[in-house]
mmCIF file of C-alpha atoms (C1' of nucleotides) in Angstrom:
data_model
loop_
_atom_site.group_PDB
_atom_site.id
_atom_site.type_symbol
_atom_site.label_atom_id
_atom_site.label_comp_id
_atom_site.label_asym_id
_atom_site.label_seq_id
_atom_site.Cartn_x
_atom_site.Cartn_y
_atom_site.Cartn_z
ATOM 1 C CA UNK B 293 58.771 -31.042 -94.691
ATOM 2 C CA UNK B 294 58.351 -32.220 -91.139
ATOM 3 C CA UNK B 295 59.969 -30.309 -88.357
ATOM 4 C CA UNK B 296 62.893 -31.872 -86.526
ATOM 5 C CA UNK B 297 64.102 -34.789 -88.659
ATOM 6 C CA UNK B 298 67.848 -34.347 -89.362
ATOM 7 C CA UNK B 299 67.377 -35.445 -92.965
ATOM 8 C CA UNK B 300 70.887 -36.193 -94.224
ATOM 9 C CA UNK B 301 71.521 -34.729 -97.631
ATOM 10 C CA UNK B 302 72.357 -36.954 -100.534
ATOM 11 C CA UNK B 303 76.120 -37.075 -100.994
ATOM 12 C CA UNK B 304 78.166 -38.699 -98.287
ATOM 13 C CA UNK B 305 81.861 -39.062 -97.753
ATOM 14 C CA UNK B 306 84.158 -42.041 -97.172
ATOM 15 C CA UNK B 307 85.181 -42.522 -93.564
ATOM 16 C CA UNK B 308 87.394 -45.229 -92.081
ATOM 17 C CA UNK B 309 85.566 -47.594 -89.762
ATOM 18 C CA UNK B 310 86.628 -47.573 -86.152
ATOM 19 C CA UNK B 311 88.737 -50.640 -86.730
ATOM 20 C CA UNK B 312 90.520 -49.038 -89.630
ATOM 21 C CA UNK B 313 91.731 -46.049 -87.661
ATOM 22 C CA UNK B 314 95.484 -46.221 -87.124
ATOM 23 C CA UNK B 315 97.352 -44.506 -84.357
ATOM 24 C CA UNK B 316 100.097 -43.388 -86.723
ATOM 25 C CA UNK B 317 97.531 -41.761 -88.967
ATOM 26 C CA UNK B 318 95.917 -39.941 -86.087
ATOM 27 C CA UNK B 319 99.261 -38.664 -84.862
ATOM 28 C CA UNK B 320 100.209 -37.556 -88.332
ATOM 29 C CA UNK B 321 96.905 -35.734 -88.697
ATOM 30 C CA UNK B 322 97.449 -33.922 -85.418
ATOM 31 C CA UNK B 323 101.053 -33.028 -86.161
ATOM 32 C CA UNK B 324 100.047 -30.146 -88.408
ATOM 33 C CA UNK B 325 99.443 -26.817 -86.629
ATOM 34 C CA UNK B 326 96.361 -25.932 -88.667
ATOM 35 C CA UNK B 327 94.752 -29.301 -88.085
ATOM 36 C CA UNK B 328 95.631 -29.363 -84.414
ATOM 37 C CA UNK B 329 93.933 -26.016 -84.096
ATOM 38 C CA UNK B 330 90.812 -27.295 -85.832
ATOM 39 C CA UNK B 331 90.631 -30.285 -83.532
ATOM 40 C CA UNK B 332 91.149 -28.131 -80.461
ATOM 41 C CA UNK B 333 88.288 -25.906 -81.474
ATOM 42 C CA UNK B 334 86.023 -28.841 -82.240
ATOM 43 C CA UNK B 335 86.786 -30.304 -78.842
ATOM 44 C CA UNK B 336 86.247 -26.995 -77.096
ATOM 45 C CA UNK B 337 82.873 -26.380 -78.719
ATOM 46 C CA UNK B 338 81.742 -29.949 -78.315
ATOM 47 C CA UNK B 339 79.365 -29.796 -81.263
ATOM 48 C CA UNK B 340 79.648 -30.192 -85.008
ATOM 49 C CA UNK B 341 80.880 -27.081 -86.770
ATOM 50 C CA UNK B 342 80.825 -26.072 -90.393
ATOM 51 C CA UNK B 343 84.080 -25.573 -92.258
ATOM 52 C CA UNK B 344 83.304 -21.898 -92.689
ATOM 53 C CA UNK B 345 83.095 -21.460 -88.937
ATOM 54 C CA UNK B 346 86.865 -21.616 -88.724
ATOM 55 C CA UNK B 347 89.051 -18.630 -89.365
ATOM 56 C CA UNK B 348 92.232 -20.262 -90.593
ATOM 57 C CA UNK B 349 95.378 -18.685 -92.012
ATOM 58 C CA UNK B 350 95.091 -20.599 -95.280
ATOM 59 C CA UNK B 351 92.895 -20.470 -98.370
ATOM 60 C CA UNK B 352 89.681 -22.416 -98.794
ATOM 61 C CA UNK B 353 91.361 -25.014 -100.976
ATOM 62 C CA UNK B 354 93.877 -25.717 -98.274
ATOM 63 C CA UNK B 355 91.173 -25.793 -95.646
ATOM 64 C CA UNK B 356 89.350 -28.456 -97.631
ATOM 65 C CA UNK B 357 92.580 -30.432 -97.791
ATOM 66 C CA UNK B 358 93.108 -30.320 -94.031
ATOM 67 C CA UNK B 359 89.563 -31.381 -93.266
ATOM 68 C CA UNK B 360 89.954 -34.283 -95.633
ATOM 69 C CA UNK B 361 93.140 -35.409 -93.903
ATOM 70 C CA UNK B 362 91.325 -35.292 -90.584
ATOM 71 C CA UNK B 363 88.415 -37.276 -91.960
ATOM 72 C CA UNK B 364 90.509 -39.897 -93.706
ATOM 73 C CA UNK B 365 92.594 -40.493 -90.610
ATOM 74 C CA UNK B 366 89.445 -41.014 -88.560
ATOM 75 C CA UNK B 367 89.733 -37.948 -86.363
ATOM 76 C CA UNK B 368 86.549 -36.253 -87.521
ATOM 77 C CA UNK B 369 83.286 -37.192 -89.173
ATOM 78 C CA UNK B 370 81.968 -35.000 -91.960
ATOM 79 C CA UNK B 371 78.412 -34.779 -93.201
ATOM 80 C CA UNK B 372 76.755 -32.430 -95.584
ATOM 81 C CA UNK B 373 73.915 -30.396 -94.237
ATOM 82 C CA UNK B 374 72.494 -28.283 -96.998
ATOM 83 C CA UNK B 375 75.253 -26.159 -98.395
ATOM 84 C CA UNK B 376 77.335 -26.511 -95.275
ATOM 85 C CA UNK B 377 79.568 -29.416 -94.350
ATOM 86 C CA UNK B 378 79.482 -30.192 -90.686
ATOM 87 C CA UNK B 379 82.516 -31.511 -88.850
ATOM 88 C CA UNK B 380 82.439 -33.424 -85.609
ATOM 89 C CA UNK B 381 85.167 -35.035 -83.540
ATOM 90 C CA UNK B 382 84.930 -38.829 -83.502
ATOM 91 C CA UNK B 383 85.251 -38.863 -79.753
ATOM 92 C CA UNK B 384 83.500 -42.165 -79.182
ATOM 93 C CA UNK B 385 85.672 -43.999 -81.659
ATOM 94 C CA UNK B 386 88.912 -42.423 -80.538
ATOM 95 C CA UNK B 387 88.144 -42.932 -76.861
ATOM 96 C CA UNK B 388 87.114 -46.491 -77.570
ATOM 97 C CA UNK B 389 90.303 -47.249 -79.431
ATOM 98 C CA UNK B 390 92.741 -45.222 -77.364
ATOM 99 C CA UNK B 391 91.257 -44.403 -73.954
ATOM 100 C CA UNK B 392 92.439 -41.123 -72.553
ATOM 101 C CA UNK B 393 94.730 -40.330 -75.429
ATOM 102 C CA UNK B 394 92.664 -37.624 -77.052
ATOM 103 C CA UNK B 395 92.186 -35.795 -73.794
ATOM 104 C CA UNK B 396 95.836 -35.882 -72.912
ATOM 105 C CA UNK B 397 96.717 -34.625 -76.370
ATOM 106 C CA UNK B 398 94.217 -31.802 -76.042
ATOM 107 C CA UNK B 399 95.582 -30.960 -72.619
ATOM 108 C CA UNK B 400 99.099 -30.990 -73.996
ATOM 109 C CA UNK B 401 98.070 -28.677 -76.817
ATOM 110 C CA UNK B 402 96.354 -26.331 -74.390
ATOM 111 C CA UNK B 403 99.406 -26.207 -72.148
ATOM 112 C CA UNK B 404 101.672 -25.439 -75.046
ATOM 113 C CA UNK B 405 99.315 -22.748 -76.314
ATOM 114 C CA UNK B 406 99.244 -21.284 -72.830
ATOM 115 C CA UNK B 407 103.024 -21.203 -72.564
ATOM 116 C CA UNK B 408 103.517 -19.483 -75.874
ATOM 117 C CA UNK B 409 101.105 -16.724 -76.944
ATOM 118 C CA UNK B 410 97.365 -17.013 -76.625
ATOM 119 C CA UNK B 411 95.568 -18.336 -73.577
ATOM 120 C CA UNK W 11 141.433 -43.884 -66.411
ATOM 121 C CA UNK W 12 139.405 -44.418 -63.265
ATOM 122 C CA UNK W 13 136.891 -47.187 -62.988
ATOM 123 C CA UNK W 14 133.206 -46.246 -62.892
ATOM 124 C CA UNK W 15 133.067 -42.664 -64.120
ATOM 125 C CA UNK W 16 130.716 -42.522 -67.133
ATOM 126 C CA UNK W 17 133.218 -40.411 -69.003
ATOM 127 C CA UNK W 18 131.280 -38.944 -71.913
ATOM 128 C CA UNK W 19 133.182 -39.166 -75.136
ATOM 129 C CA UNK W 20 134.183 -36.060 -77.006
ATOM 130 C CA UNK W 21 131.639 -35.392 -79.734
ATOM 131 C CA UNK W 22 128.171 -34.441 -78.670
ATOM 132 C CA UNK W 23 124.981 -33.846 -80.546
ATOM 133 C CA UNK W 24 122.552 -30.941 -80.751
ATOM 134 C CA UNK W 25 119.399 -31.388 -78.688
ATOM 135 C CA UNK W 26 116.472 -29.024 -78.282
ATOM 136 C CA UNK W 27 116.091 -27.668 -74.783
ATOM 137 C CA UNK W 28 112.956 -28.599 -72.931
ATOM 138 C CA UNK W 29 111.407 -25.264 -73.800
ATOM 139 C CA UNK W 30 112.109 -25.748 -77.469
ATOM 140 C CA UNK W 31 110.240 -29.029 -77.727
ATOM 141 C CA UNK W 32 107.041 -28.600 -79.719
ATOM 142 C CA UNK W 33 104.033 -30.848 -79.494
ATOM 143 C CA UNK W 34 103.610 -30.909 -83.253
ATOM 144 C CA UNK W 35 107.180 -32.083 -83.653
ATOM 145 C CA UNK W 36 106.738 -34.843 -81.110
ATOM 146 C CA UNK W 37 103.552 -36.042 -82.778
ATOM 147 C CA UNK W 38 105.204 -35.989 -86.164
ATOM 148 C CA UNK W 39 108.139 -37.971 -84.811
ATOM 149 C CA UNK W 40 105.805 -40.586 -83.387
ATOM 150 C CA UNK W 41 103.654 -40.825 -86.498
ATOM 151 C CA UNK W 42 106.189 -43.034 -88.269
ATOM 152 C CA UNK W 43 105.865 -46.767 -87.587
ATOM 153 C CA UNK W 44 109.601 -47.350 -87.295
ATOM 154 C CA UNK W 45 110.082 -44.483 -84.867
ATOM 155 C CA UNK W 46 107.040 -45.395 -82.824
ATOM 156 C CA UNK W 47 108.488 -48.869 -82.490
ATOM 157 C CA UNK W 48 111.816 -47.488 -81.326
ATOM 158 C CA UNK W 49 110.139 -45.339 -78.706
ATOM 159 C CA UNK W 50 108.000 -48.207 -77.498
ATOM 160 C CA UNK W 51 111.057 -50.348 -77.028
ATOM 161 C CA UNK W 52 112.943 -47.602 -75.245
ATOM 162 C CA UNK W 53 110.004 -47.114 -72.909
ATOM 163 C CA UNK W 54 109.661 -50.827 -72.278
ATOM 164 C CA UNK W 55 113.331 -51.305 -71.440
ATOM 165 C CA UNK W 56 113.543 -48.151 -69.398
ATOM 166 C CA UNK W 57 117.260 -47.725 -69.989
ATOM 167 C CA UNK W 58 119.411 -46.238 -72.713
ATOM 168 C CA UNK W 59 119.950 -48.534 -75.659
ATOM 169 C CA UNK W 60 122.444 -48.447 -78.484
ATOM 170 C CA UNK W 61 121.236 -48.017 -82.058
ATOM 171 C CA UNK W 62 122.494 -51.474 -82.930
ATOM 172 C CA UNK W 63 120.309 -53.002 -80.254
ATOM 173 C CA UNK W 64 117.288 -52.491 -82.479
ATOM 174 C CA UNK W 65 116.361 -54.900 -85.217
ATOM 175 C CA UNK W 66 114.566 -52.658 -87.651
ATOM 176 C CA UNK W 67 113.277 -53.391 -91.154
ATOM 177 C CA UNK W 68 115.402 -50.640 -92.704
ATOM 178 C CA UNK W 69 119.060 -50.114 -93.507
ATOM 179 C CA UNK W 70 121.528 -48.509 -91.140
ATOM 180 C CA UNK W 71 121.411 -45.227 -93.030
ATOM 181 C CA UNK W 72 117.685 -45.039 -92.539
ATOM 182 C CA UNK W 73 118.030 -46.034 -88.914
ATOM 183 C CA UNK W 74 120.401 -43.137 -88.373
ATOM 184 C CA UNK W 75 117.854 -40.844 -89.990
ATOM 185 C CA UNK W 76 115.039 -41.986 -87.706
ATOM 186 C CA UNK W 77 117.114 -41.593 -84.567
ATOM 187 C CA UNK W 78 118.024 -38.098 -85.642
ATOM 188 C CA UNK W 79 114.380 -37.172 -86.142
ATOM 189 C CA UNK W 80 113.615 -38.471 -82.673
ATOM 190 C CA UNK W 81 116.495 -36.511 -81.178
ATOM 191 C CA UNK W 82 115.745 -33.258 -82.999
ATOM 192 C CA UNK W 83 112.114 -33.373 -81.992
ATOM 193 C CA UNK W 84 113.103 -33.824 -78.361
ATOM 194 C CA UNK W 85 111.797 -37.339 -77.883
ATOM 195 C CA UNK W 86 115.136 -38.975 -77.162
ATOM 196 C CA UNK W 87 118.557 -37.971 -75.937
ATOM 197 C CA UNK W 88 121.596 -39.369 -77.692
ATOM 198 C CA UNK W 89 125.109 -39.619 -76.363
ATOM 199 C CA UNK W 90 128.153 -41.340 -77.689
ATOM 200 C CA UNK W 91 129.670 -43.979 -75.500
ATOM 201 C CA UNK W 92 132.745 -45.320 -77.168
ATOM 202 C CA UNK W 93 131.818 -46.592 -80.579
ATOM 203 C CA UNK W 94 128.189 -46.952 -79.621
ATOM 204 C CA UNK W 95 125.551 -44.251 -79.539
ATOM 205 C CA UNK W 96 123.190 -44.580 -76.642
ATOM 206 C CA UNK W 97 119.564 -43.536 -76.891
ATOM 207 C CA UNK W 98 117.313 -42.674 -73.974
ATOM 208 C CA UNK W 99 113.747 -41.442 -73.792
ATOM 209 C CA UNK W 100 113.490 -37.876 -72.497
ATOM 210 C CA UNK W 101 110.817 -38.884 -70.060
ATOM 211 C CA UNK W 102 111.425 -36.109 -67.575
ATOM 212 C CA UNK W 103 111.176 -33.401 -70.187
ATOM 213 C CA UNK W 104 108.169 -34.861 -71.944
ATOM 214 C CA UNK W 105 106.329 -35.532 -68.710
ATOM 215 C CA UNK W 106 107.169 -32.046 -67.507
ATOM 216 C CA UNK W 107 105.871 -30.444 -70.658
ATOM 217 C CA UNK W 108 102.923 -32.695 -71.378
ATOM 218 C CA UNK W 109 101.939 -34.614 -68.240
ATOM 219 C CA UNK W 110 100.500 -38.020 -68.963
ATOM 220 C CA UNK W 111 100.702 -37.687 -72.710
ATOM 221 C CA UNK W 112 103.617 -40.019 -73.306
ATOM 222 C CA UNK W 113 102.073 -42.760 -71.231
ATOM 223 C CA UNK W 114 98.727 -42.533 -72.938
ATOM 224 C CA UNK W 115 100.440 -42.615 -76.313
ATOM 225 C CA UNK W 116 102.429 -45.680 -75.295
ATOM 226 C CA UNK W 117 99.285 -47.326 -73.996
ATOM 227 C CA UNK W 118 97.506 -46.506 -77.235
ATOM 228 C CA UNK W 119 100.372 -47.994 -79.240
ATOM 229 C CA UNK W 120 100.347 -51.124 -77.100
ATOM 230 C CA UNK W 121 96.608 -51.555 -77.523
ATOM 231 C CA UNK W 122 96.859 -51.187 -81.262
ATOM 232 C CA UNK W 123 99.752 -53.637 -81.414
ATOM 233 C CA UNK W 124 97.715 -56.041 -79.338
ATOM 234 C CA UNK W 125 94.698 -55.783 -81.603
ATOM 235 C CA UNK W 126 96.679 -56.394 -84.758
ATOM 236 C CA UNK W 127 99.484 -58.976 -84.758
ATOM 237 C CA UNK W 128 102.063 -59.220 -82.023
ATOM 238 C CA UNK W 129 101.273 -59.097 -78.314
ATOM 239 C "C1'" DT T 288 65.352 -18.519 -112.637
ATOM 240 C "C1'" DT T 289 68.822 -16.053 -110.685
ATOM 241 C "C1'" DC T 290 72.004 -15.437 -107.227
ATOM 242 C "C1'" DA T 291 75.039 -15.745 -103.243
ATOM 243 C "C1'" DT T 292 77.045 -19.150 -100.160
ATOM 244 C "C1'" DT T 293 79.655 -23.129 -99.361
ATOM 245 C "C1'" DG T 294 82.630 -26.177 -100.484
ATOM 246 C "C1'" DT T 295 85.128 -29.409 -104.301
ATOM 247 C "C1'" DA T 296 88.235 -30.768 -108.138
ATOM 248 C "C1'" DC T 297 92.137 -30.268 -110.553
ATOM 249 C "C1'" DG T 298 96.639 -28.926 -111.509
ATOM 250 C "C1'" DA T 299 100.886 -27.049 -110.160
ATOM 251 C "C1'" DG T 300 104.925 -25.754 -107.459
ATOM 252 C "C1'" DA T 301 108.119 -25.857 -103.557
ATOM 253 C "C1'" DG T 302 109.665 -28.394 -100.053
ATOM 254 C "C1'" DA T 303 109.903 -32.209 -96.814
ATOM 255 C "C1'" DC T 304 110.111 -37.164 -96.085
ATOM 256 C "C1'" DG T 305 111.576 -42.137 -96.120
ATOM 257 C "C1'" DT T 306 114.506 -44.991 -98.306
ATOM 258 C "C1'" DC T 307 118.801 -46.612 -100.079
ATOM 259 C "C1'" DG T 308 123.969 -47.259 -101.372
ATOM 260 C "C1'" DT T 309 128.612 -45.993 -101.055
ATOM 261 C "C1'" DA T 310 132.287 -44.008 -98.871
ATOM 262 C "C1'" DG T 311 134.177 -42.244 -94.676
ATOM 263 C "C1'" DT T 312 135.186 -41.443 -89.434
ATOM 264 C "C1'" DT T 313 135.659 -42.679 -84.778
ATOM 265 C "C1'" DT T 314 136.474 -45.923 -81.305
ATOM 266 C "C1'" DG T 315 138.285 -49.869 -78.846
ATOM 267 C "C1'" DA T 316 140.631 -54.288 -79.151
ATOM 268 C "C1'" DC T 317 144.389 -57.086 -80.812
ATOM 269 C "C1'" DG K 300 149.814 -50.277 -86.405
ATOM 270 C "C1'" DT K 301 145.971 -53.003 -87.908
ATOM 271 C "C1'" DC K 302 141.398 -54.330 -87.861
ATOM 272 C "C1'" DA K 303 136.481 -54.882 -87.049
ATOM 273 C "C1'" DA K 304 132.378 -52.625 -85.210
ATOM 274 C "C1'" DA K 305 129.266 -48.740 -84.929
ATOM 275 C "C1'" DC K 306 127.635 -45.081 -86.835
ATOM 276 C "C1'" DT K 307 127.680 -40.755 -90.125
ATOM 277 C "C1'" DA K 308 127.724 -37.934 -94.415
ATOM 278 C "C1'" DC K 309 126.333 -37.244 -98.764
ATOM 279 C "C1'" DG K 310 123.819 -37.720 -102.779
ATOM 280 C "C1'" DA K 311 120.017 -39.724 -105.063
ATOM 281 C "C1'" DC K 312 115.397 -41.458 -105.866
ATOM 282 C "C1'" DG K 313 110.408 -41.441 -105.706
ATOM 283 C "C1'" DT K 314 106.640 -40.101 -102.963
ATOM 284 C "C1'" DC K 315 103.925 -37.371 -100.068
ATOM 285 C "C1'" DT K 316 102.634 -32.766 -98.106
ATOM 286 C "C1'" DC K 317 101.189 -28.057 -97.887
ATOM 287 C "C1'" DT K 318 100.122 -24.440 -100.348
ATOM 288 C "C1'" DC K 319 97.802 -21.884 -103.851
ATOM 289 C "C1'" DG K 320 94.629 -20.318 -107.911
ATOM 290 C "C1'" DT K 321 91.093 -21.090 -111.032
ATOM 291 C "C1'" DA K 322 87.139 -23.225 -112.377
ATOM 292 C "C1'" DC K 323 83.176 -25.916 -111.094
ATOM 293 C "C1'" DA K 324 78.965 -28.147 -108.402
ATOM 294 C "C1'" DA K 325 75.302 -28.224 -104.928
ATOM 295 C "C1'" DT K 326 72.253 -25.956 -101.988
ATOM 296 C "C1'" DG K 327 68.811 -22.635 -100.330
ATOM 297 C "C1'" DA K 328 66.791 -18.070 -100.763
ATOM 298 C "C1'" DA K 329 64.835 -14.188 -103.371
#
DNA sequence: TTCATTGTACGAGAGACGTCGTAGTTTGAC
DNA sequence: GTCAAACTACGACGTCTCTCGTACAATGAA
């Protein structure tokens, strides 16, 4: 194998195109506490993260479900990388469609998290 | 009776306090097309509107349901005024809790509406 | 090949949701 | 007192959602 080529593994997953992303779907995806937490962490890290990186209060089956909801609503992009599945925020698409919305939602989530419990 | 006093009629409805409003609940409330439409219209008019002012593609029972979801999530405030029930956006509370979020959501909704169908 | 890691598929259960229709209550006007 | 208008309550329905457990598939390493 060569060195740096990010060879994408075989199987790939269905994603909505930018034009297919619906505001209602995005809001629904973010209205679940587990998913909102995932998105907050993705935004905070700024890079793609594997599913197993997250320490969520649900089983693996349920985790898979939540990541699928996020993907199908257009919030994240998922690609296989070896045995891991990497998840990245679709920032470009969301910012292109709804300028400023994602950031104000993330800010709102951070404020709420700050008010209650964890900083 | 006197002339201009906005005498509030007897029965009143349960509303969450500002501190009880949860982001997830607000996002869930706005993730339904009918409710998003109601909120957009309330924001556009800027004043309280009666339920019957809206021409929605659902029955009156369902309309009542949607207004209740909006009220219980903290998005709107409802007060009876005679036989009508007036609905107003809780702008102050939402802006206080989540600065800028409501406006960016409304802008996002307007952009999406502009892209598809009606201007 | 064997094995551990990572994640999926499938089915199931409990509950919430969006929708409706019918019957009822409250209010204000006549 | 009567009546129409505005809205609610309640029950029902089909669907979707969140959750889980078990069994399975793909990958990379030993």
